[in-house]
mmCIF file of C-alpha atoms in Angstrom:
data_model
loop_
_atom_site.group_PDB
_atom_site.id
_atom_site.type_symbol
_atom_site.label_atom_id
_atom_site.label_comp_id
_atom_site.label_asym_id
_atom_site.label_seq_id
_atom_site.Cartn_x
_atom_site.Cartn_y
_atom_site.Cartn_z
ATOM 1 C CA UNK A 1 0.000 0.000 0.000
ATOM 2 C CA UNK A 2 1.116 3.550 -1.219
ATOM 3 C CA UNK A 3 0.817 7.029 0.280
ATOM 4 C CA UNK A 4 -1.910 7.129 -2.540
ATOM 5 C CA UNK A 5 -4.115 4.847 -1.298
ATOM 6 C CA UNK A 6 -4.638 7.198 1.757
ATOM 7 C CA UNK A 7 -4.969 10.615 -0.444
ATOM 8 C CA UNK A 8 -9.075 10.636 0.235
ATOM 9 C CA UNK A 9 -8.266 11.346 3.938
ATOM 10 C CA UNK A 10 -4.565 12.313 4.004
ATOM 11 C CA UNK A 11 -2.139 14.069 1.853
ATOM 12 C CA UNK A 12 1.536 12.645 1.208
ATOM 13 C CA UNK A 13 2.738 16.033 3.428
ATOM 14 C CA UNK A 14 0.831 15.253 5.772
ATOM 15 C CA UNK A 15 1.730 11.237 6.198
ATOM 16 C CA UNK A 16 5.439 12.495 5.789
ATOM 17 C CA UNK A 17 5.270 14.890 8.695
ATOM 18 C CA UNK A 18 3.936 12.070 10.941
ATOM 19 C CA UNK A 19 6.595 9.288 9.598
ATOM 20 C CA UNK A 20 9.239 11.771 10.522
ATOM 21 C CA UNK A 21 7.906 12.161 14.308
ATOM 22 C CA UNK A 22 7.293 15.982 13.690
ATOM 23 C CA UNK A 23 3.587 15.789 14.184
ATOM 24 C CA UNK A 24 1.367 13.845 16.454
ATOM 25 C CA UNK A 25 -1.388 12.607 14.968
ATOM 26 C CA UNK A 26 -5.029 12.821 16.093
ATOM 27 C CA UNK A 27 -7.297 9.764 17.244
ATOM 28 C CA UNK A 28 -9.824 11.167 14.555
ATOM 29 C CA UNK A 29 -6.946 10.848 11.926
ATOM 30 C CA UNK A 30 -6.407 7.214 13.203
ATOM 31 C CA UNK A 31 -9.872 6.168 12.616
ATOM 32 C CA UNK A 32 -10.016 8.003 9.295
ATOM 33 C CA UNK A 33 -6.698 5.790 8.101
ATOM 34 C CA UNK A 34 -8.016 2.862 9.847
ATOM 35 C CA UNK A 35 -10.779 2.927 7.577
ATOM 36 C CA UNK A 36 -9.518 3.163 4.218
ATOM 37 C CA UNK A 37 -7.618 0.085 5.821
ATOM 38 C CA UNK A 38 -11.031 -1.755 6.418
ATOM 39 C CA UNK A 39 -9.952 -2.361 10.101
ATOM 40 C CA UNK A 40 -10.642 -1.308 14.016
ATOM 41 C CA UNK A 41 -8.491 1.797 14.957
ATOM 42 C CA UNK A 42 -7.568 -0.613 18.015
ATOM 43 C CA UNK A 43 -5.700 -2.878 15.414
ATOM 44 C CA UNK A 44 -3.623 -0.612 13.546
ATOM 45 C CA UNK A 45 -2.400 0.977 16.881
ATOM 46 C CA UNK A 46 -1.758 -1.993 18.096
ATOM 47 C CA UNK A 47 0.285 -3.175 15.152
ATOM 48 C CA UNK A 48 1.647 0.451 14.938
ATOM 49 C CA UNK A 49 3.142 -0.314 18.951
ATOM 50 C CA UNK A 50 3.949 -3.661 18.101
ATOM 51 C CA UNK A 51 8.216 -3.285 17.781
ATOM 52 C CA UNK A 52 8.228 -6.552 15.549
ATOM 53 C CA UNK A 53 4.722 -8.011 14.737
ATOM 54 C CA UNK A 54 5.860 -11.620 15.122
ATOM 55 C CA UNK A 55 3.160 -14.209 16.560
ATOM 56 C CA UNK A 56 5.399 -14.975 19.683
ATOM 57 C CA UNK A 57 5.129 -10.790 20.038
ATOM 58 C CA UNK A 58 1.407 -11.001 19.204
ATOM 59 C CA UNK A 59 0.680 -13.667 22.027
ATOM 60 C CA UNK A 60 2.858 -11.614 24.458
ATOM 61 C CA UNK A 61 1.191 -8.261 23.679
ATOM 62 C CA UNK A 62 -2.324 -9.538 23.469
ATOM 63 C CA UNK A 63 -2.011 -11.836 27.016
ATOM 64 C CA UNK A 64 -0.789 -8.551 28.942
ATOM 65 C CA UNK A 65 -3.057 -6.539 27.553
ATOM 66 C CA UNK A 66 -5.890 -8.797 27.797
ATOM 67 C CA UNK A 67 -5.443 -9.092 31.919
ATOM 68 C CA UNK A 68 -5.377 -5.388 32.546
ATOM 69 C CA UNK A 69 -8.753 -4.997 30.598
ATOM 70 C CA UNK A 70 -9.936 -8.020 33.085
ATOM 71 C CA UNK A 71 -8.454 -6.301 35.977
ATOM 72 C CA UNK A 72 -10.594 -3.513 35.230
ATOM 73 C CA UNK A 73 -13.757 -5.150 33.600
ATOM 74 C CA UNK A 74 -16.804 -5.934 35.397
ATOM 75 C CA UNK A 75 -20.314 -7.683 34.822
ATOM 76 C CA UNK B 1 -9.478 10.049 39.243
ATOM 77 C CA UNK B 2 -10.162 13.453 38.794
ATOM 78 C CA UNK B 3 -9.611 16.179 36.160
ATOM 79 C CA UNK B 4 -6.801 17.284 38.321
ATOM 80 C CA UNK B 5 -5.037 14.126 38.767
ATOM 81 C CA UNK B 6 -3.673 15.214 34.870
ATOM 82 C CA UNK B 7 -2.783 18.668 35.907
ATOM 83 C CA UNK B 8 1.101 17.466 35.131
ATOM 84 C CA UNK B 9 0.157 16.630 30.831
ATOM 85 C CA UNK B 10 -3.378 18.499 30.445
ATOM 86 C CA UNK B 11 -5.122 21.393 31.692
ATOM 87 C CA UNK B 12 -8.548 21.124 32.806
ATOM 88 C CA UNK B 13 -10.048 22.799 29.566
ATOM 89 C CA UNK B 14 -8.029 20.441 27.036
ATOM 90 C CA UNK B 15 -9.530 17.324 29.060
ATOM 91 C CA UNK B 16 -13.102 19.023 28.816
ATOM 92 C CA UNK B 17 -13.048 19.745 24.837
ATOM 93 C CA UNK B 18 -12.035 16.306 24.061
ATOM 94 C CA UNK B 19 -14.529 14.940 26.515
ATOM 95 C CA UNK B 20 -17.226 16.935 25.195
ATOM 96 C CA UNK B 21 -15.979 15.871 21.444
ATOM 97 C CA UNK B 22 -14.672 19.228 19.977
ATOM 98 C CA UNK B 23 -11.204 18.179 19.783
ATOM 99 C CA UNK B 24 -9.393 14.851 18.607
ATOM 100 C CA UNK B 25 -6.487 13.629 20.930
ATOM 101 C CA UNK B 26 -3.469 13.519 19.225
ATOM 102 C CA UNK B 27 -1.823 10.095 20.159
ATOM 103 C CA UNK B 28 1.215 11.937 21.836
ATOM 104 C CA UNK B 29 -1.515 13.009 24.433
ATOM 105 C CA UNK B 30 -2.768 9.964 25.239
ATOM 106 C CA UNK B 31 0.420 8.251 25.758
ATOM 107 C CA UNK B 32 0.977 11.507 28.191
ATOM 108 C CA UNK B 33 -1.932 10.569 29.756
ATOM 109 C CA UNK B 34 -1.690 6.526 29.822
ATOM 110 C CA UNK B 35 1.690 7.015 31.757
ATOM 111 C CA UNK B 36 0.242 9.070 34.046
ATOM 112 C CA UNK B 37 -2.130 6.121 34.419
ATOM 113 C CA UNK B 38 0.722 4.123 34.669
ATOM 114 C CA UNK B 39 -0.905 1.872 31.991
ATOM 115 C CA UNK B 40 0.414 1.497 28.199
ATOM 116 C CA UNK B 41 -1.310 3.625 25.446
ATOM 117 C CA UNK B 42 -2.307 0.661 23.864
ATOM 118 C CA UNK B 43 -4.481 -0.925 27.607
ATOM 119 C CA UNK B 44 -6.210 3.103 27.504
ATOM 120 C CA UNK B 45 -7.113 3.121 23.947
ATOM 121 C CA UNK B 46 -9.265 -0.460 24.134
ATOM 122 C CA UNK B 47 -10.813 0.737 27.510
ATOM 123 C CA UNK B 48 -11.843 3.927 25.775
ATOM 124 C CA UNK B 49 -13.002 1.673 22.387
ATOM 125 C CA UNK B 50 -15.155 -0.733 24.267
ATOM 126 C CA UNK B 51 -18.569 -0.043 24.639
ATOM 127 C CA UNK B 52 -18.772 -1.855 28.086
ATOM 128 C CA UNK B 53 -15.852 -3.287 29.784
ATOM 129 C CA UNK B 54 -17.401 -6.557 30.801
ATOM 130 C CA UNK B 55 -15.112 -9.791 31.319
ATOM 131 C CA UNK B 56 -17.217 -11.297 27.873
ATOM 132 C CA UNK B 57 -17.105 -7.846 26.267
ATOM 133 C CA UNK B 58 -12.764 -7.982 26.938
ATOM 134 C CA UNK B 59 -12.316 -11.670 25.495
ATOM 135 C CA UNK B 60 -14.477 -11.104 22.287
ATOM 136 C CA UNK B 61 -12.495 -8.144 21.549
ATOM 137 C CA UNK B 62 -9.240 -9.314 22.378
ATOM 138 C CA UNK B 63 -10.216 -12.690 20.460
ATOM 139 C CA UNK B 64 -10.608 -10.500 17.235
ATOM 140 C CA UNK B 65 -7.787 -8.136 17.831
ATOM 141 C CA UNK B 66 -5.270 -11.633 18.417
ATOM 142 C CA UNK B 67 -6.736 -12.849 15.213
ATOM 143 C CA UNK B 68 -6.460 -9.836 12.915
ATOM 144 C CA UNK B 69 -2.719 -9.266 14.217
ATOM 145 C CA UNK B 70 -2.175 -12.964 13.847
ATOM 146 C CA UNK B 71 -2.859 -12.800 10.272
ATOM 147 C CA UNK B 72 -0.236 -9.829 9.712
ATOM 148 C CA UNK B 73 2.041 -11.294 11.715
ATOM 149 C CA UNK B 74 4.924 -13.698 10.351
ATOM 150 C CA UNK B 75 8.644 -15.084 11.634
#
């Protein structure tokens, strides 16, 4: 996938400026790119924190983060 | 926790205009926030996606999250 395929929601300056770490991006900007990709914003963040994207990683990542939501879930 | 538990990262007015929708986080403020937490960004971003935090509600979505991340995922 190309800068291109994002050009309905983002322009290439704009994707550039957040590659290089000189802008932040917003949570709406997240879910805008997140749907041109077709999935949950929760999925490409968590592939964006992932530092390799490995299924040993995935299974490590997804287990931790799995019993904080329990710690703080309730019926 | 209150408002003024974020004093340190964000002032009461920020917090209030993203609560009340006017403003999109950017991500660098909510990883700001999530360590004041003391919780990864990632753990305050599904809290904040799921509609209830119930024990069934956090294994359905971490079952779909594991399998989409899975599927991207190689060696």
């Amino acid at each position: 996938m190309t800068q291109e395929d994002f050009g309905l929601v983002s322009s290439r300056t704009y994707i550039s400026t957040v590659e290089r770490g000189l802008k932040s991006p917003t949570l709406g900007k997240i879910e805008q790119l997140a749907d041109v990709l077709g999935v949950h914003p929760l999925t490409l963040l968590a592939v964006a924190y992932m530092e390799r994207l490995t299924p040993k990683e995935v299974e490590r990542t997804i287990a931790l983060l799995r019993s904080r939501l329990l710690a703080v879930a309730s019926e």
